[in-house]
């Protein structure tokens, strides 16, 4: 598609792709600015359910306005493929940043706290609009050139007031970051995002995932039944107060977790 013009967007280069779409850098001819444009693959666009989920992503994200959330500018359809026009962020994903760290040497505690606070502030705004992200993980968090955090890809987000798109009992997201209730296909709310953010915090501090197994069934068992080692067990420089915060974010029972992003921030 490079070189093509879709509506008033000229496609410049491919940025990446995932399960729900291919992303290109493009120039907005009307406003003369660079944007990211995400296309739902044609074979997926043929499905009314996927079109509905894609439009839900646009609706959910466009309703959110916060410095730590990637902005949505436009949505449309071209030759049967749905597309979403997004703020273009130059930088890298948190996943790439962590992957480049030395093994066993996580992000310094103060920096990790600063980034977790920014992500929490963005998610707090989403939750106040009844939007649950449902797929919080380092791959969906961008670090800009100025080291600001941007939460992206609300493609699996579920407007909590609208259960019509996602079938009951389906598990969406990446298993390693899924809350116990999400992995079991149970109803989720903002506390599921708090669990996922706890996994992200753990990984930022230690470069390790708290739950690891070779197979999905084994990983699900660990998430539902086992407690991981405290972050300070992996790195003695991590204060025990941080252990306590991570532990509360990763309580198996949602009622024992922090109940809101406001509590996490506090």
mmCIF file of C-alpha atoms in Angstrom:
data_model
loop_
_atom_site.group_PDB
_atom_site.id
_atom_site.type_symbol
_atom_site.label_atom_id
_atom_site.label_comp_id
_atom_site.label_asym_id
_atom_site.label_seq_id
_atom_site.Cartn_x
_atom_site.Cartn_y
_atom_site.Cartn_z
ATOM 1 C CA UNK A 1 0.000 0.000 0.000
ATOM 2 C CA UNK A 2 3.045 2.280 0.221
ATOM 3 C CA UNK A 3 2.566 5.282 -2.096
ATOM 4 C CA UNK A 4 -1.218 4.897 -2.254
ATOM 5 C CA UNK A 5 -3.603 7.616 -1.087
ATOM 6 C CA UNK A 6 -6.586 6.533 1.026
ATOM 7 C CA UNK A 7 -9.103 9.367 1.393
ATOM 8 C CA UNK A 8 -6.670 12.249 2.079
ATOM 9 C CA UNK A 9 -3.973 10.104 3.699
ATOM 10 C CA UNK A 10 -0.845 9.219 1.666
ATOM 11 C CA UNK A 11 0.745 5.962 2.861
ATOM 12 C CA UNK A 12 4.502 6.426 3.417
ATOM 13 C CA UNK A 13 5.848 3.301 5.129
ATOM 14 C CA UNK A 14 4.841 0.238 7.106
ATOM 15 C CA UNK A 15 5.339 0.510 10.886
ATOM 16 C CA UNK A 16 4.209 -2.931 12.042
ATOM 17 C CA UNK A 17 1.351 -5.386 12.336
ATOM 18 C CA UNK A 18 -0.518 -7.435 14.900
ATOM 19 C CA UNK A 19 -3.515 -9.695 15.200
ATOM 20 C CA UNK A 20 -6.002 -6.883 14.671
ATOM 21 C CA UNK A 21 -4.302 -4.896 11.935
ATOM 22 C CA UNK A 22 -1.415 -3.500 9.906
ATOM 23 C CA UNK A 23 -0.099 -0.045 10.791
ATOM 24 C CA UNK A 24 1.451 2.445 8.357
ATOM 25 C CA UNK A 25 2.920 5.913 8.652
ATOM 26 C CA UNK A 26 0.911 8.332 6.494
ATOM 27 C CA UNK A 27 0.621 12.033 5.728
ATOM 28 C CA UNK A 28 -2.690 13.774 6.347
ATOM 29 C CA UNK A 29 -3.047 15.951 3.214
ATOM 30 C CA UNK A 30 -5.680 18.212 4.758
ATOM 31 C CA UNK A 31 -3.881 19.117 7.964
ATOM 32 C CA UNK A 32 -0.345 18.436 6.655
ATOM 33 C CA UNK A 33 0.721 16.242 9.554
ATOM 34 C CA UNK A 34 2.110 12.753 9.961
ATOM 35 C CA UNK A 35 -0.256 10.136 11.380
ATOM 36 C CA UNK A 36 -0.410 6.393 11.955
ATOM 37 C CA UNK A 37 -3.095 4.570 10.004
ATOM 38 C CA UNK A 38 -4.195 1.102 11.120
ATOM 39 C CA UNK A 39 -5.993 -1.188 8.667
ATOM 40 C CA UNK A 40 -8.074 -4.171 9.656
ATOM 41 C CA UNK A 41 -6.976 -6.940 7.230
ATOM 42 C CA UNK A 42 -9.468 -7.476 4.381
ATOM 43 C CA UNK A 43 -10.263 -11.065 5.386
ATOM 44 C CA UNK A 44 -11.120 -9.814 8.888
ATOM 45 C CA UNK A 45 -13.040 -6.792 7.591
ATOM 46 C CA UNK A 46 -15.408 -9.235 5.913
ATOM 47 C CA UNK A 47 -16.597 -10.315 9.373
ATOM 48 C CA UNK A 48 -19.338 -8.115 10.852
ATOM 49 C CA UNK A 49 -18.113 -9.056 14.349
ATOM 50 C CA UNK A 50 -14.573 -7.843 13.625
ATOM 51 C CA UNK A 51 -15.865 -4.660 11.990
ATOM 52 C CA UNK A 52 -17.934 -4.056 15.107
ATOM 53 C CA UNK A 53 -14.886 -4.634 17.354
ATOM 54 C CA UNK A 54 -12.762 -2.312 15.204
ATOM 55 C CA UNK A 55 -15.411 0.441 15.356
ATOM 56 C CA UNK A 56 -15.625 -0.180 19.090
ATOM 57 C CA UNK A 57 -11.866 0.483 19.327
ATOM 58 C CA UNK A 58 -12.388 3.795 17.535
ATOM 59 C CA UNK A 59 -15.360 4.746 19.682
ATOM 60 C CA UNK A 60 -13.713 3.716 22.953
ATOM 61 C CA UNK A 61 -10.408 5.458 22.293
ATOM 62 C CA UNK A 62 -11.863 8.585 20.680
ATOM 63 C CA UNK A 63 -13.901 9.123 23.863
ATOM 64 C CA UNK A 64 -10.656 9.375 25.848
ATOM 65 C CA UNK A 65 -8.566 12.515 26.043
ATOM 66 C CA UNK A 66 -5.405 12.285 28.127
ATOM 67 C CA UNK A 67 -1.664 12.897 27.556
ATOM 68 C CA UNK A 68 -0.934 9.237 28.382
ATOM 69 C CA UNK A 69 -3.428 7.784 25.866
ATOM 70 C CA UNK A 70 -2.796 7.592 22.118
ATOM 71 C CA UNK A 71 -5.251 9.922 20.340
ATOM 72 C CA UNK A 72 -7.695 8.736 17.648
ATOM 73 C CA UNK A 73 -8.234 11.216 14.798
ATOM 74 C CA UNK A 74 -10.473 9.463 12.283
ATOM 75 C CA UNK A 75 -12.061 6.178 11.175
ATOM 76 C CA UNK A 76 -13.106 5.046 7.718
ATOM 77 C CA UNK A 77 -13.348 2.243 5.167
ATOM 78 C CA UNK A 78 -11.445 1.691 1.912
ATOM 79 C CA UNK A 79 -12.055 -1.167 -0.559
ATOM 80 C CA UNK A 80 -13.818 -3.132 2.161
ATOM 81 C CA UNK A 81 -11.056 -2.608 4.755
ATOM 82 C CA UNK A 82 -11.752 -0.576 7.883
ATOM 83 C CA UNK A 83 -9.043 1.832 9.030
ATOM 84 C CA UNK A 84 -8.287 3.931 12.088
ATOM 85 C CA UNK A 85 -6.200 7.130 11.984
ATOM 86 C CA UNK A 86 -4.080 7.622 15.105
ATOM 87 C CA UNK A 87 -1.602 10.032 16.598
ATOM 88 C CA UNK A 88 1.880 9.086 15.363
ATOM 89 C CA UNK A 89 4.275 8.457 18.240
ATOM 90 C CA UNK A 90 8.002 8.327 17.533
ATOM 91 C CA UNK A 91 9.697 6.102 20.085
ATOM 92 C CA UNK A 92 9.688 2.480 21.160
ATOM 93 C CA UNK A 93 7.398 0.116 23.016
ATOM 94 C CA UNK A 94 7.995 -0.577 26.683
ATOM 95 C CA UNK A 95 8.435 -4.208 25.615
ATOM 96 C CA UNK A 96 11.410 -3.265 23.396
ATOM 97 C CA UNK A 97 12.868 -1.095 26.158
ATOM 98 C CA UNK A 98 12.723 -3.966 28.688
ATOM 99 C CA UNK A 99 14.118 -6.451 26.148
ATOM 100 C CA UNK A 100 17.199 -4.251 25.725
ATOM 101 C CA UNK A 101 17.974 -4.194 29.461
ATOM 102 C CA UNK A 102 20.626 -6.468 30.898
ATOM 103 C CA UNK A 103 19.192 -9.657 32.362
ATOM 104 C CA UNK A 104 18.417 -9.247 36.054
ATOM 105 C CA UNK A 105 18.820 -5.472 35.898
ATOM 106 C CA UNK A 106 15.383 -3.912 35.733
ATOM 107 C CA UNK A 107 14.270 -0.328 35.259
ATOM 108 C CA UNK A 108 15.434 1.775 38.257
ATOM 109 C CA UNK A 109 12.690 1.881 40.906
ATOM 110 C CA UNK A 110 12.043 5.645 40.697
ATOM 111 C CA UNK A 111 11.717 5.508 36.897
ATOM 112 C CA UNK A 112 9.468 2.435 37.084
ATOM 113 C CA UNK A 113 7.231 4.222 39.604
ATOM 114 C CA UNK A 114 7.050 7.313 37.360
ATOM 115 C CA UNK A 115 5.990 5.271 34.311
ATOM 116 C CA UNK A 116 3.525 3.106 36.248
ATOM 117 C CA UNK A 117 1.998 6.321 37.624
ATOM 118 C CA UNK A 118 1.572 7.716 34.087
ATOM 119 C CA UNK A 119 -0.029 4.490 32.852
ATOM 120 C CA UNK A 120 -2.302 4.491 35.920
ATOM 121 C CA UNK A 121 -3.381 8.069 35.218
ATOM 122 C CA UNK A 122 -4.299 7.167 31.629
ATOM 123 C CA UNK A 123 -6.192 4.046 32.695
ATOM 124 C CA UNK A 124 -7.971 6.014 35.442
ATOM 125 C CA UNK A 125 -9.440 8.311 32.772
ATOM 126 C CA UNK A 126 -10.437 5.291 30.656
ATOM 127 C CA UNK A 127 -12.112 3.587 33.613
ATOM 128 C CA UNK A 128 -14.006 6.779 34.465
ATOM 129 C CA UNK A 129 -15.440 6.588 30.906
ATOM 130 C CA UNK A 130 -16.405 2.925 31.493
ATOM 131 C CA UNK A 131 -13.648 1.670 29.191
ATOM 132 C CA UNK A 132 -11.693 -1.389 30.379
ATOM 133 C CA UNK A 133 -8.546 -1.890 28.296
ATOM 134 C CA UNK A 134 -8.387 -5.698 28.794
ATOM 135 C CA UNK A 135 -4.963 -6.013 27.160
ATOM 136 C CA UNK A 136 -2.521 -3.977 29.273
ATOM 137 C CA UNK A 137 1.000 -5.222 28.479
ATOM 138 C CA UNK A 138 4.382 -3.667 27.566
ATOM 139 C CA UNK A 139 3.698 -4.223 23.839
ATOM 140 C CA UNK A 140 0.746 -1.786 24.097
ATOM 141 C CA UNK A 141 2.660 0.963 25.895
ATOM 142 C CA UNK A 142 4.801 3.399 23.909
ATOM 143 C CA UNK A 143 7.662 5.482 25.256
ATOM 144 C CA UNK A 144 8.016 8.706 23.283
ATOM 145 C CA UNK A 145 11.342 10.360 22.526
ATOM 146 C CA UNK A 146 10.836 12.495 25.640
ATOM 147 C CA UNK A 147 10.142 9.313 27.679
ATOM 148 C CA UNK A 148 6.438 10.048 28.073
ATOM 149 C CA UNK A 149 4.154 7.008 28.279
ATOM 150 C CA UNK A 150 1.323 6.484 25.776
ATOM 151 C CA UNK A 151 -1.195 3.637 26.165
ATOM 152 C CA UNK A 152 -2.263 2.286 22.787
ATOM 153 C CA UNK A 153 -4.367 -0.412 21.169
ATOM 154 C CA UNK A 154 -7.723 -0.398 22.852
ATOM 155 C CA UNK A 155 -8.629 -3.044 20.228
ATOM 156 C CA UNK A 156 -9.644 -5.448 22.962
ATOM 157 C CA UNK A 157 -11.208 -2.773 25.107
ATOM 158 C CA UNK A 158 -14.772 -3.406 26.165
ATOM 159 C CA UNK A 159 -17.178 -0.624 26.906
ATOM 160 C CA UNK A 160 -18.358 -1.991 30.227
ATOM 161 C CA UNK A 161 -21.868 -0.740 29.518
ATOM 162 C CA UNK A 162 -21.963 -2.692 26.216
ATOM 163 C CA UNK A 163 -21.428 -6.455 26.330
ATOM 164 C CA UNK A 164 -22.776 -7.053 22.829
ATOM 165 C CA UNK A 165 -19.457 -7.376 20.979
ATOM 166 C CA UNK A 166 -17.488 -9.837 23.101
ATOM 167 C CA UNK A 167 -19.181 -13.179 23.595
ATOM 168 C CA UNK A 168 -19.532 -14.336 27.183
ATOM 169 C CA UNK A 169 -16.791 -16.746 28.184
ATOM 170 C CA UNK A 170 -14.228 -15.673 25.556
ATOM 171 C CA UNK A 171 -10.729 -14.859 26.775
ATOM 172 C CA UNK A 172 -9.012 -12.003 24.953
ATOM 173 C CA UNK A 173 -5.564 -10.562 25.498
ATOM 174 C CA UNK A 174 -2.169 -12.087 26.144
ATOM 175 C CA UNK A 175 -2.276 -14.891 28.683
ATOM 176 C CA UNK A 176 0.849 -13.866 30.624
ATOM 177 C CA UNK A 177 -0.803 -10.551 31.558
ATOM 178 C CA UNK A 178 -4.357 -11.847 32.056
ATOM 179 C CA UNK A 179 -6.019 -11.672 35.447
ATOM 180 C CA UNK A 180 -7.250 -14.974 36.941
ATOM 181 C CA UNK A 181 -10.863 -13.986 36.277
ATOM 182 C CA UNK A 182 -10.081 -12.998 32.683
ATOM 183 C CA UNK A 183 -8.242 -16.259 32.019
ATOM 184 C CA UNK A 184 -11.285 -18.173 33.264
ATOM 185 C CA UNK A 185 -13.630 -16.225 30.988
ATOM 186 C CA UNK A 186 -15.373 -14.574 33.944
ATOM 187 C CA UNK A 187 -16.699 -10.994 33.865
ATOM 188 C CA UNK A 188 -13.973 -8.360 34.195
ATOM 189 C CA UNK A 189 -13.883 -4.765 35.391
ATOM 190 C CA UNK A 190 -11.192 -2.157 36.103
ATOM 191 C CA UNK A 191 -9.590 -4.494 38.659
ATOM 192 C CA UNK A 192 -8.512 -6.794 35.810
ATOM 193 C CA UNK A 193 -6.517 -3.903 34.299
ATOM 194 C CA UNK A 194 -4.980 -3.369 37.760
ATOM 195 C CA UNK A 195 -3.792 -7.009 37.777
ATOM 196 C CA UNK A 196 -2.298 -6.663 34.273
ATOM 197 C CA UNK A 197 -0.554 -3.447 35.300
ATOM 198 C CA UNK A 198 0.855 -5.320 38.314
ATOM 199 C CA UNK A 199 2.407 -7.851 35.911
ATOM 200 C CA UNK A 200 3.865 -4.962 33.868
ATOM 201 C CA UNK A 201 5.263 -3.336 37.051
ATOM 202 C CA UNK A 202 6.870 -6.652 38.104
ATOM 203 C CA UNK A 203 8.453 -7.078 34.671
ATOM 204 C CA UNK A 204 9.717 -3.480 34.624
ATOM 205 C CA UNK A 205 11.419 -3.943 37.997
ATOM 206 C CA UNK A 206 12.926 -7.394 37.359
ATOM 207 C CA UNK A 207 12.886 -7.964 33.534
ATOM 208 C CA UNK A 208 11.111 -11.235 34.401
ATOM 209 C CA UNK A 209 7.477 -12.290 34.190
ATOM 210 C CA UNK A 210 6.075 -13.437 37.561
ATOM 211 C CA UNK A 211 4.364 -16.465 36.003
ATOM 212 C CA UNK A 212 6.192 -18.602 33.424
ATOM 213 C CA UNK A 213 5.344 -21.994 31.923
ATOM 214 C CA UNK A 214 5.928 -23.860 28.658
ATOM 215 C CA UNK A 215 2.243 -24.364 27.911
ATOM 216 C CA UNK A 216 -0.917 -22.289 28.180
ATOM 217 C CA UNK A 217 -2.546 -24.784 30.573
ATOM 218 C CA UNK A 218 0.438 -24.648 32.935
ATOM 219 C CA UNK A 219 0.566 -20.869 32.789
ATOM 220 C CA UNK A 220 -3.159 -20.610 33.536
ATOM 221 C CA UNK A 221 -2.713 -22.931 36.532
ATOM 222 C CA UNK A 222 0.098 -20.752 37.951
ATOM 223 C CA UNK A 223 -1.866 -17.514 37.464
ATOM 224 C CA UNK A 224 -4.958 -18.919 39.168
ATOM 225 C CA UNK A 225 -3.276 -20.893 41.977
ATOM 226 C CA UNK A 226 0.317 -19.854 42.725
ATOM 227 C CA UNK A 227 1.959 -16.755 44.217
ATOM 228 C CA UNK A 228 5.101 -15.464 42.469
ATOM 229 C CA UNK A 229 8.318 -14.574 44.320
ATOM 230 C CA UNK A 230 8.416 -10.961 45.524
ATOM 231 C CA UNK A 231 10.305 -8.607 43.165
ATOM 232 C CA UNK A 232 12.973 -8.032 45.856
ATOM 233 C CA UNK A 233 13.781 -11.762 45.777
ATOM 234 C CA UNK A 234 14.995 -11.227 42.214
ATOM 235 C CA UNK A 235 16.673 -7.883 42.929
ATOM 236 C CA UNK A 236 17.667 -6.941 46.484
ATOM 237 C CA UNK A 237 17.719 -3.224 45.537
ATOM 238 C CA UNK A 238 13.914 -3.216 45.280
ATOM 239 C CA UNK A 239 12.349 -1.889 48.525
ATOM 240 C CA UNK A 240 9.921 -4.113 50.421
ATOM 241 C CA UNK A 241 7.293 -1.347 50.187
ATOM 242 C CA UNK A 242 7.281 -1.962 46.414
ATOM 243 C CA UNK A 243 6.832 -5.703 47.057
ATOM 244 C CA UNK A 244 3.694 -4.880 49.057
ATOM 245 C CA UNK A 245 2.237 -2.741 46.241
ATOM 246 C CA UNK A 246 2.904 -5.374 43.581
ATOM 247 C CA UNK A 247 1.484 -8.104 45.840
ATOM 248 C CA UNK A 248 -1.765 -6.167 46.304
ATOM 249 C CA UNK A 249 -2.053 -5.530 42.549
ATOM 250 C CA UNK A 250 -1.642 -9.295 42.001
ATOM 251 C CA UNK A 251 -4.190 -10.558 44.544
ATOM 252 C CA UNK A 252 -6.053 -13.534 43.027
ATOM 253 C CA UNK A 253 -9.369 -12.346 44.461
ATOM 254 C CA UNK A 254 -10.380 -9.027 42.817
ATOM 255 C CA UNK A 255 -12.012 -7.968 46.114
ATOM 256 C CA UNK A 256 -8.572 -8.023 47.793
ATOM 257 C CA UNK A 257 -6.854 -6.034 45.017
ATOM 258 C CA UNK A 258 -6.722 -2.257 44.780
ATOM 259 C CA UNK A 259 -10.260 -1.377 43.718
ATOM 260 C CA UNK A 260 -9.438 1.539 41.426
ATOM 261 C CA UNK A 261 -6.549 3.275 39.681
ATOM 262 C CA UNK A 262 -6.996 6.112 42.202
ATOM 263 C CA UNK A 263 -6.008 3.651 44.948
ATOM 264 C CA UNK A 264 -3.010 2.459 42.914
ATOM 265 C CA UNK A 265 -1.871 6.060 42.421
ATOM 266 C CA UNK A 266 -2.291 6.849 46.093
#
